[in-house]
Coordinates of N, CA, C and O in Angstrom, one line a residue:
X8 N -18.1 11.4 12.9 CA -17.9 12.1 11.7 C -19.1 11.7 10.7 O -19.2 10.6 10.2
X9 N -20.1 13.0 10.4 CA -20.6 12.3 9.0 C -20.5 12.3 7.8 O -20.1 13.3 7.3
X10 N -20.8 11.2 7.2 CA -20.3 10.8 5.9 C -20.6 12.3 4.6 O -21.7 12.0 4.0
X11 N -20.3 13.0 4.3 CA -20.6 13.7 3.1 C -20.2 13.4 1.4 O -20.3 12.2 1.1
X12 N -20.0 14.0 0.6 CA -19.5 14.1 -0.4 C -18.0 14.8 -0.2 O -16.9 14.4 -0.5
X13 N -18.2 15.8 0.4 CA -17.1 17.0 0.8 C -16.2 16.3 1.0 O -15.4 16.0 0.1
X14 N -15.9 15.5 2.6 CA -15.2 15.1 3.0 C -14.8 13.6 2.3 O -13.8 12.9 2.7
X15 N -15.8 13.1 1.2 CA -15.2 12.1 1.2 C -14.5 11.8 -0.8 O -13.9 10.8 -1.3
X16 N -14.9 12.9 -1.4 CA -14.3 13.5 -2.3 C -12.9 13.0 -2.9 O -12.6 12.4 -3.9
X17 N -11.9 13.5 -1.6 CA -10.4 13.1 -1.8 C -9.9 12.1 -2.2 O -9.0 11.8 -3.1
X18 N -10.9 11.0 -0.8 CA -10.5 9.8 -1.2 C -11.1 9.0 -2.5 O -10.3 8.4 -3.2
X19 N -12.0 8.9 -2.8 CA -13.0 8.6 -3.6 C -11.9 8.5 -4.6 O -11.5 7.3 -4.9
X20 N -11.5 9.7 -5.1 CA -10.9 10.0 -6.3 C -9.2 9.4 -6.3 O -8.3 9.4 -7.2
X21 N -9.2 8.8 -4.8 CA -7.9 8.4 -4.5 C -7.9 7.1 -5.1 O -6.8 6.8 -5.6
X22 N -9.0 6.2 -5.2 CA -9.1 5.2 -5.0 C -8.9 4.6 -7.1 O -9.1 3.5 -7.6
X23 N -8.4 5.6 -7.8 CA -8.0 5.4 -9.0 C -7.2 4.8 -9.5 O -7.2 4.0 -10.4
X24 N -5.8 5.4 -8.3 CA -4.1 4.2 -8.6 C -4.8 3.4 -8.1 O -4.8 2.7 -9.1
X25 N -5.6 2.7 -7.2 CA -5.4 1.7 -6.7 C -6.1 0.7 -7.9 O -5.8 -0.5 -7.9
X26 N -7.1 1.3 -9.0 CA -7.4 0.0 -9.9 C -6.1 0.3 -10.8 O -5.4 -0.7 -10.9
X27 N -5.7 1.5 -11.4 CA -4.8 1.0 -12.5 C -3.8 -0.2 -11.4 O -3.3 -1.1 -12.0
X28 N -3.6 -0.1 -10.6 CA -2.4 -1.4 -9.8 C -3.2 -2.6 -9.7 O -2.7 -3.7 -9.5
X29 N -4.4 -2.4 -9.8 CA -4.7 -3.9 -9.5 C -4.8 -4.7 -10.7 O -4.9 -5.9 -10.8
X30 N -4.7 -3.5 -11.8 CA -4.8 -4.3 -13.3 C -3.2 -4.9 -13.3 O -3.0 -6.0 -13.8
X31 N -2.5 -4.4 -12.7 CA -1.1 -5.1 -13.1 C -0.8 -6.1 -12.4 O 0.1 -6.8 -12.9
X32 N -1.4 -6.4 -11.5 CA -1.1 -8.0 -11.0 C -1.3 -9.0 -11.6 O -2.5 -9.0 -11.7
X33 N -0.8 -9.7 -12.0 CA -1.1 -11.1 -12.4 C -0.3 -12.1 -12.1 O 0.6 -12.6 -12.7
X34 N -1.1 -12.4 -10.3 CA -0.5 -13.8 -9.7 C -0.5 -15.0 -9.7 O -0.1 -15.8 -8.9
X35 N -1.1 -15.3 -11.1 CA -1.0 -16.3 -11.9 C -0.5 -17.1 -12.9 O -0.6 -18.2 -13.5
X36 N 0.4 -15.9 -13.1 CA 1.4 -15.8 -14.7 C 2.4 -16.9 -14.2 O 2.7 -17.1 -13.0
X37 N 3.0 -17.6 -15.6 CA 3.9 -18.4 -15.2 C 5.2 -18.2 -14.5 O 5.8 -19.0 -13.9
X38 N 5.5 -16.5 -14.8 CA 6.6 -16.3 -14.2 C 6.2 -15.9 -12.7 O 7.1 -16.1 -11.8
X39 N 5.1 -15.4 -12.2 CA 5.2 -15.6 -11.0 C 5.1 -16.3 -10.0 O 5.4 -16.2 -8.8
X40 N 4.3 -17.7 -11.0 CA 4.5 -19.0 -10.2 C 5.8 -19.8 -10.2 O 6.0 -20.7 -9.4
X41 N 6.7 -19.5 -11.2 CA 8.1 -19.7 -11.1 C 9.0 -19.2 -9.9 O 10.0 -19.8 -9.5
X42 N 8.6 -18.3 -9.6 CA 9.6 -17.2 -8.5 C 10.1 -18.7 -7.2 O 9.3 -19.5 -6.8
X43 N 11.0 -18.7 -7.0 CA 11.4 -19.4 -5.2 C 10.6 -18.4 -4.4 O 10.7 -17.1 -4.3
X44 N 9.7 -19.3 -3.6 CA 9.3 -18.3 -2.7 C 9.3 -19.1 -1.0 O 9.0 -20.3 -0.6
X45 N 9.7 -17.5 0.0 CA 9.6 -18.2 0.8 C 8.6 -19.3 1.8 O 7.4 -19.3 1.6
X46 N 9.0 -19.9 2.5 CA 8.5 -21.1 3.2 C 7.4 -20.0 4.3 O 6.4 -20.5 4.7
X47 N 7.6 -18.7 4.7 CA 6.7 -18.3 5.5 C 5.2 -17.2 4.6 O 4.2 -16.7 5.2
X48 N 5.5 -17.2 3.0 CA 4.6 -16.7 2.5 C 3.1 -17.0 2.8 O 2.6 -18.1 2.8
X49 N 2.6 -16.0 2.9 CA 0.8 -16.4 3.0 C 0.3 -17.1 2.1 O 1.0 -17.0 1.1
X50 N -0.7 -17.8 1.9 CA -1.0 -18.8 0.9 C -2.1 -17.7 0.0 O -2.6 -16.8 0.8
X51 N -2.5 -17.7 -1.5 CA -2.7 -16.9 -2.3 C -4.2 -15.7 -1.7 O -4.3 -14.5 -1.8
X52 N -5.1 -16.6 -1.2 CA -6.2 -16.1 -1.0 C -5.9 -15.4 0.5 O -6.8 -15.2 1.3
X53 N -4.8 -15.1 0.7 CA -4.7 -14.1 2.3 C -4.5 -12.8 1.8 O -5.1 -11.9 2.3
X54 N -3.8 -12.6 0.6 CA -3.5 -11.1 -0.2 C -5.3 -10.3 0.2 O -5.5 -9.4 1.0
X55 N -5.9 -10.8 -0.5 CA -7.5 -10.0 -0.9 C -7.7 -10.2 0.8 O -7.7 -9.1 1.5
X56 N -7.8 -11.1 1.4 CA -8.1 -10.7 2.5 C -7.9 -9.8 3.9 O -8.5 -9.3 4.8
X57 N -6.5 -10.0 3.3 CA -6.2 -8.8 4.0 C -6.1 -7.4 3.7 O -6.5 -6.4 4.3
X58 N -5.3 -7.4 2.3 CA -5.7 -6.0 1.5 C -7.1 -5.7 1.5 O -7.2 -4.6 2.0
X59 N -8.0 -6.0 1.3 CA -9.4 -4.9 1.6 C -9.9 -3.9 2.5 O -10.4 -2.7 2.5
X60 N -9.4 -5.0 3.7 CA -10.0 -4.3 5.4 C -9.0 -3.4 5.1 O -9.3 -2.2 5.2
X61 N -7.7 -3.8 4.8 CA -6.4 -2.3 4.7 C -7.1 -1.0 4.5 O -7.4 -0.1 5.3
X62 N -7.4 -1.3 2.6 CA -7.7 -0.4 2.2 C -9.2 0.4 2.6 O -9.3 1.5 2.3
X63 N -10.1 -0.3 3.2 CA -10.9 0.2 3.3 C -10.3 1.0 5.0 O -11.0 2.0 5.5
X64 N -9.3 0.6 5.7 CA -9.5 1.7 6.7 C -8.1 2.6 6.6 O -7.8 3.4 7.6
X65 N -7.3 2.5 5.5 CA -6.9 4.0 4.6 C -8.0 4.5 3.8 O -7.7 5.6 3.2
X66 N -8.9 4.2 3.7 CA -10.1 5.3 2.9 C -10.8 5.9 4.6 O -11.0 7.1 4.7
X67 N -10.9 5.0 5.8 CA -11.6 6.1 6.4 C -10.4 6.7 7.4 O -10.5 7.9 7.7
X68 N -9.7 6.2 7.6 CA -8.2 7.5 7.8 C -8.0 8.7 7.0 O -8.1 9.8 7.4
X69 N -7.8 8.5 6.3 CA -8.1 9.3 5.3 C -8.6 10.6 5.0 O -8.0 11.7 4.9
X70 N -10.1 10.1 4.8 CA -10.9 11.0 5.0 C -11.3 11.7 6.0 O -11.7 12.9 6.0
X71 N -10.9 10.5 7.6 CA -11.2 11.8 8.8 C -10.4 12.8 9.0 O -10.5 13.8 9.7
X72 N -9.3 12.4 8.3 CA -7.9 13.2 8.4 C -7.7 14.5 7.8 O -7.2 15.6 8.1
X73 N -8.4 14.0 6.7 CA -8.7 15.3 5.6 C -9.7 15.9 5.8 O -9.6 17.1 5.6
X74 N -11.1 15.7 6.3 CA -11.9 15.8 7.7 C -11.8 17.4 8.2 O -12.5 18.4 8.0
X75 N -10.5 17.1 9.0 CA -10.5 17.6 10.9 C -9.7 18.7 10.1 O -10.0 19.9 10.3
X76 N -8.8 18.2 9.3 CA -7.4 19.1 8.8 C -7.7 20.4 8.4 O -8.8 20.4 8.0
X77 N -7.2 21.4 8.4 CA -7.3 22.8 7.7 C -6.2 23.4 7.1 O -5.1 23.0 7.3
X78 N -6.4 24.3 6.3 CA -5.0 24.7 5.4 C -3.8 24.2 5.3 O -3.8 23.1 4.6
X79 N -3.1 24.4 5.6 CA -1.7 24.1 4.8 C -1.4 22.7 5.6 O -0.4 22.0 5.2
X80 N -2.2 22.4 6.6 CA -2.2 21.1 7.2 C -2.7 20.2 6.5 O -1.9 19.3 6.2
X81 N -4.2 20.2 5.9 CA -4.3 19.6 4.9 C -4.3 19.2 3.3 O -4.6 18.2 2.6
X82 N -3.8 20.3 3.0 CA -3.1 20.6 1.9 C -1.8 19.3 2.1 O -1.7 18.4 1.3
X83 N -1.2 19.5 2.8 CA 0.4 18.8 3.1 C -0.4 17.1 3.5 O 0.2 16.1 3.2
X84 N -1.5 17.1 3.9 CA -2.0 15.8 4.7 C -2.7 15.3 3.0 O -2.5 14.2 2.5
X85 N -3.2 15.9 2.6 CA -3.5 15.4 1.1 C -2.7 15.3 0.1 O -3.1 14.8 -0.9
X86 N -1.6 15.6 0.2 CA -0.2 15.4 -0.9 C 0.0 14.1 -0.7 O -0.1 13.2 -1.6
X87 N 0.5 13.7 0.8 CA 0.9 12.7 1.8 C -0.3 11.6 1.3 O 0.1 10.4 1.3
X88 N -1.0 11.8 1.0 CA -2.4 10.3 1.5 C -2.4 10.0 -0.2 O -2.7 8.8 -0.6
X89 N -2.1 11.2 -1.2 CA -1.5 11.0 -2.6 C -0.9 10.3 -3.0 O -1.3 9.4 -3.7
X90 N 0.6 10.6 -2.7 CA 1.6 9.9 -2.6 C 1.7 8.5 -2.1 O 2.3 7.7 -2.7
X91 N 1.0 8.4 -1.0 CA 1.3 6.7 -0.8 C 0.4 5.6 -1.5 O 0.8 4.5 -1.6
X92 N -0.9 6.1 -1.9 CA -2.2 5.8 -3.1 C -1.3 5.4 -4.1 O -1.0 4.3 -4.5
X93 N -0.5 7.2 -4.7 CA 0.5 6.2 -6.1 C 1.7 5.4 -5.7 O 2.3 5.0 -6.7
X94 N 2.1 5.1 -4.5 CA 3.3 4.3 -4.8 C 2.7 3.1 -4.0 O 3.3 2.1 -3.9
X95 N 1.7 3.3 -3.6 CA 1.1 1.7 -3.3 C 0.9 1.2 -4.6 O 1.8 0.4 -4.9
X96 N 0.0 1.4 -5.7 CA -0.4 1.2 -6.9 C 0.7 0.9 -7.9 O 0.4 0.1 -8.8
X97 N 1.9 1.4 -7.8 CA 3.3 1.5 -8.9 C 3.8 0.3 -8.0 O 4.4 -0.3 -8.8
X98 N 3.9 -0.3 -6.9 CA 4.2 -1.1 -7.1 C 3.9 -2.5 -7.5 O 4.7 -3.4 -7.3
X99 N 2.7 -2.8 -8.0 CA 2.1 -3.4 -8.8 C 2.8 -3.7 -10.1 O 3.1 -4.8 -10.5
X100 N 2.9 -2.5 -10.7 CA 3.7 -2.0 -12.1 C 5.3 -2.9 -11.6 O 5.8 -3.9 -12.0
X101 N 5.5 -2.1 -10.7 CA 7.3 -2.5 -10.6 C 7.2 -4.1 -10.5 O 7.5 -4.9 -11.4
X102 N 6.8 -4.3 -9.6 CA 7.1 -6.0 -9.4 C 6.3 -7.0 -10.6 O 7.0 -7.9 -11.2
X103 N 4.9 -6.8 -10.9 CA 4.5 -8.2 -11.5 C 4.8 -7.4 -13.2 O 5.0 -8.2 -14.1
X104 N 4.7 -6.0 -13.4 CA 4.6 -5.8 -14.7 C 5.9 -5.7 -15.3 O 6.0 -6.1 -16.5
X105 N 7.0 -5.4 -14.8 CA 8.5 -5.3 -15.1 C 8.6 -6.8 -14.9 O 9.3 -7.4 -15.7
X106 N 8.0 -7.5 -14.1 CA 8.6 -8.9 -13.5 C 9.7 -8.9 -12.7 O 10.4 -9.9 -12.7
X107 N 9.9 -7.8 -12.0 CA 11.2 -7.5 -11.1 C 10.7 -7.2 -9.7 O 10.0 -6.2 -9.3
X108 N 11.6 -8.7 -8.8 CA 11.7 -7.9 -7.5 C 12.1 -7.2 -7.0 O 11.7 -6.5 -6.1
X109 N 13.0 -7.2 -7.5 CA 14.5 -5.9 -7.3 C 13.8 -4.6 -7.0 O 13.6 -3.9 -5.9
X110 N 13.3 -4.4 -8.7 CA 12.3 -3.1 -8.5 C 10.9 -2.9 -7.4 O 10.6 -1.9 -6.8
X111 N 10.5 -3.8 -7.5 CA 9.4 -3.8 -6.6 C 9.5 -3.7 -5.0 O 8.6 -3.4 -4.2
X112 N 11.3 -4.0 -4.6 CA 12.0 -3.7 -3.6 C 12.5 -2.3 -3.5 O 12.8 -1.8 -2.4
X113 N 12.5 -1.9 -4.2 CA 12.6 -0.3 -4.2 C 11.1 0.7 -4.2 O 10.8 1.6 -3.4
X114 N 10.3 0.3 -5.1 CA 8.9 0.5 -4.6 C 8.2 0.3 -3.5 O 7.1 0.8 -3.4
X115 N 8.8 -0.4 -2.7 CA 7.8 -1.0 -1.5 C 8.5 -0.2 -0.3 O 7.9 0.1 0.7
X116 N 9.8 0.0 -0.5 CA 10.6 0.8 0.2 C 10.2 2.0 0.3 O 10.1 2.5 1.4
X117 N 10.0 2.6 -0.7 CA 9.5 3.9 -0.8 C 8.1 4.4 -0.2 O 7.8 5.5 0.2
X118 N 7.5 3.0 -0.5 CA 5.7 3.2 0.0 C 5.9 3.1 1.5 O 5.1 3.7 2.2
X119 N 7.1 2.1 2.2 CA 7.2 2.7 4.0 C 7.6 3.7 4.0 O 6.9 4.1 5.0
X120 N 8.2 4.5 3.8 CA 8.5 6.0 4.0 C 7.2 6.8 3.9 O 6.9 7.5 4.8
X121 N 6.6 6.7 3.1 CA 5.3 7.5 2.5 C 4.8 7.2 3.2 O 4.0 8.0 3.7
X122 N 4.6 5.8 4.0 CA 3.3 5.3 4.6 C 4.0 6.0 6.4 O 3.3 6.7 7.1
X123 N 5.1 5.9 6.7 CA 5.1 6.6 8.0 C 5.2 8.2 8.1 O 5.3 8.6 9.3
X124 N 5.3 9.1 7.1 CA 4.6 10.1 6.8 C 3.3 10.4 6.8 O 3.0 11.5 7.3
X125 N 2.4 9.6 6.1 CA 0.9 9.8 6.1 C 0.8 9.4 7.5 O 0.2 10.3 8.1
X126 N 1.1 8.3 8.4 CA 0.6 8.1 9.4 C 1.3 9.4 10.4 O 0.5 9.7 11.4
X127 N 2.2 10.0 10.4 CA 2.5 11.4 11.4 C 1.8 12.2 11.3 O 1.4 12.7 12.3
X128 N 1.4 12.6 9.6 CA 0.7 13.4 9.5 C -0.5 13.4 9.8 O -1.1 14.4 10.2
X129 N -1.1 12.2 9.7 CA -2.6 12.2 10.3 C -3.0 11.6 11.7 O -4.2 11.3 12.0
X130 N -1.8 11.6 12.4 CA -1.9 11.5 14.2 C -1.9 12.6 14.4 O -2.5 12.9 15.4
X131 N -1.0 14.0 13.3 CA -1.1 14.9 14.5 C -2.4 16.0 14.1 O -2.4 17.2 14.3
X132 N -3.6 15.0 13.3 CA -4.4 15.7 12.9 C -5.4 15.2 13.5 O -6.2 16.0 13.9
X133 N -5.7 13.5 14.0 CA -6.8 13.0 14.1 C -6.1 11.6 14.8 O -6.1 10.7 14.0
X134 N -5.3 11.2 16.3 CA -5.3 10.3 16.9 C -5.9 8.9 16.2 O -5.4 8.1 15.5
X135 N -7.3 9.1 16.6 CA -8.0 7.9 16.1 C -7.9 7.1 14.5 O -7.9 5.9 14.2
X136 N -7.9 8.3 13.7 CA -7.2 8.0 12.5 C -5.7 7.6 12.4 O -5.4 6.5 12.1
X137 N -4.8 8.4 12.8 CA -3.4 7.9 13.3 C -3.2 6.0 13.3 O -2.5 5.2 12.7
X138 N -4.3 5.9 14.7 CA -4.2 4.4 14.9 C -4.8 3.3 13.8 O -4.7 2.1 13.8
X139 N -5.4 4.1 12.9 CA -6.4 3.1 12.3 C -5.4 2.8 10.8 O -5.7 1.9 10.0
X140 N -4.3 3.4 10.8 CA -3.4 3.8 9.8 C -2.3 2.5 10.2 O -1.6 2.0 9.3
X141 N -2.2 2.0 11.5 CA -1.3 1.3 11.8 C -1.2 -0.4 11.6 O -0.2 -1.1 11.6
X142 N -2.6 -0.6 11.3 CA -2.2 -2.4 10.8 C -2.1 -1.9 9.1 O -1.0 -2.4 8.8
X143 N -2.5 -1.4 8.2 CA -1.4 -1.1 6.9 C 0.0 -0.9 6.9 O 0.8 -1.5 6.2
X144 N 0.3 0.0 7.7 CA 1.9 0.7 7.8 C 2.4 -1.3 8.1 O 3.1 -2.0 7.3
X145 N 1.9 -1.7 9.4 CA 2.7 -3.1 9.7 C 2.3 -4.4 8.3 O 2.7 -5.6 8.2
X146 N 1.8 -4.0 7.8 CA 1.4 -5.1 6.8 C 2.4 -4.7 5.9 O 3.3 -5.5 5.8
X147 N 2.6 -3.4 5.2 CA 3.2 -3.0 4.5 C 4.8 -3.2 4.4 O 5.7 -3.3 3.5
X148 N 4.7 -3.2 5.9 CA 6.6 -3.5 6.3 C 6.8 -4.9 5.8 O 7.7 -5.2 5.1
X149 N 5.5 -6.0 6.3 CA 5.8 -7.2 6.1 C 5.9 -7.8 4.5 O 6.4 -8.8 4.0
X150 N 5.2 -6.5 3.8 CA 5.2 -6.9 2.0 C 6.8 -6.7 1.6 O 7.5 -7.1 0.7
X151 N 7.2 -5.6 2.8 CA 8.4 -5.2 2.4 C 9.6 -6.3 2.6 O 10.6 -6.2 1.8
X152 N 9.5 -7.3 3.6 CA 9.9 -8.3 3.9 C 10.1 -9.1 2.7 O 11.1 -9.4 2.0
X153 N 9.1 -9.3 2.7 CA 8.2 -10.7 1.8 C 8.9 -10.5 0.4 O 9.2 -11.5 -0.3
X154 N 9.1 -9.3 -0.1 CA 9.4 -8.9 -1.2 C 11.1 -9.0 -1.2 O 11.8 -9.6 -2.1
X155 N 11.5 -8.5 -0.4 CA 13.1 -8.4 -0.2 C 13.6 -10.0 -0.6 O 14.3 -10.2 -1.6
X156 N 12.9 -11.1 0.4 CA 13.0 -12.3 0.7 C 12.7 -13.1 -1.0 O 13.1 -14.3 -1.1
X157 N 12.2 -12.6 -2.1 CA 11.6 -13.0 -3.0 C 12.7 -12.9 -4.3 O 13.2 -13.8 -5.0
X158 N 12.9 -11.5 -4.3 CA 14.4 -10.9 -4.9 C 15.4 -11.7 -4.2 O 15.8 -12.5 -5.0
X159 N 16.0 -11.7 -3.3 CA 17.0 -12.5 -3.0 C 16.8 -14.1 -3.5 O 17.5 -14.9 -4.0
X160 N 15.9 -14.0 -3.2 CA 16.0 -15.9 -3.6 C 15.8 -16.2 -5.2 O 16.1 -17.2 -5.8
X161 N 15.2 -14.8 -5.5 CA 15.4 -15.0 -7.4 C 16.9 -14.2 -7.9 O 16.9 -13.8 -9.1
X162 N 17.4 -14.2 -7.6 CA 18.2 -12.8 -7.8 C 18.2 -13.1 -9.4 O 17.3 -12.3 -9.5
X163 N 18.4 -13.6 -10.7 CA 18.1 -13.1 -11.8 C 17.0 -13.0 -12.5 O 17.0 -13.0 -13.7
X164 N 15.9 -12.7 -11.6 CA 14.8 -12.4 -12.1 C 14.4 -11.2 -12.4 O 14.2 -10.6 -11.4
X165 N 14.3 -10.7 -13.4 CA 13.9 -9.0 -13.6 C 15.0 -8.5 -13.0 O 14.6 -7.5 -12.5
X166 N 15.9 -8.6 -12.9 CA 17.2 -7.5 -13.2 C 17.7 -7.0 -14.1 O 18.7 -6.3 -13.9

């Protein structure tokens, strides 16, 4: 695929929730070094590491997806790649800016559904994209974990 403006437009402009969410983290604050957390958590500097390559191969999923796609395929494939941009990003908001994991357990919830939607939708557009979709979707489960596991062990925190 080559790289254009055209095709790569969507995502470009996708990539907006993702700073307003990154302004909301602050995994430094006292309250979130307060939280119990569990014994199998990644230690601080694994987040950026792993989140980047993520994101940078939802930006080229993405784009090949929106790419290959035509009409109401991609119309429906770009709502989809929307939607999981903002509830990746809100949960930022829910969890460190509410200070709730509860909420951030409900956001993260939401973002696996969105996320195995965008990934159907762009298997049955572009295979290779499909696959490249699949270490986020599995990371994503594991925040979903990680998160569940965080609320339970705080339970009066941000409730």
């Amino acid at each position: 695929m080559r790289i254009t403006s055209e095709n790569t437009k969507p995502v470009v402009g996708g990539w907006k929730p993702y700073a307003a969410g990154a302004r909301a983290v602050d995994a430094d604050s006292p309250w979130y070094a307060s939280l119990d957390k569990p014994p199998w958590q990644p230690p601080p500097w694994a987040f950026g590491a792993v989140w980047t390559p993520l994101y940078v191969s939802l930006a080229w999923a993405g784009g090949r997806g929106l790419a290959r796609a035509r009409g109401s395929r991609r119309t429906a494939l770009a709502a989809s790649l929307g939607t999981d941009l903002v509830l990746n990003a809100a949960w930022n908001h829910l969890f460190f800016r509410r200070r709730s994991p509860w909420a951030g357990v409900v956001g993260t919830a939401l973002l696996d559904v969105a996320n195995v939607e965008f990934l159907r939708r762009t298997s049955a557009v572009d295979r290779a994209a499909g696959r490249a979709l699949l270490p986020y979707t599995a990371w994503c489960l594991f925040a979903t974990a990680l998160n569940l596991s965080l609320a339970r062990r705080n339970p009066s925190s941000g409730r």
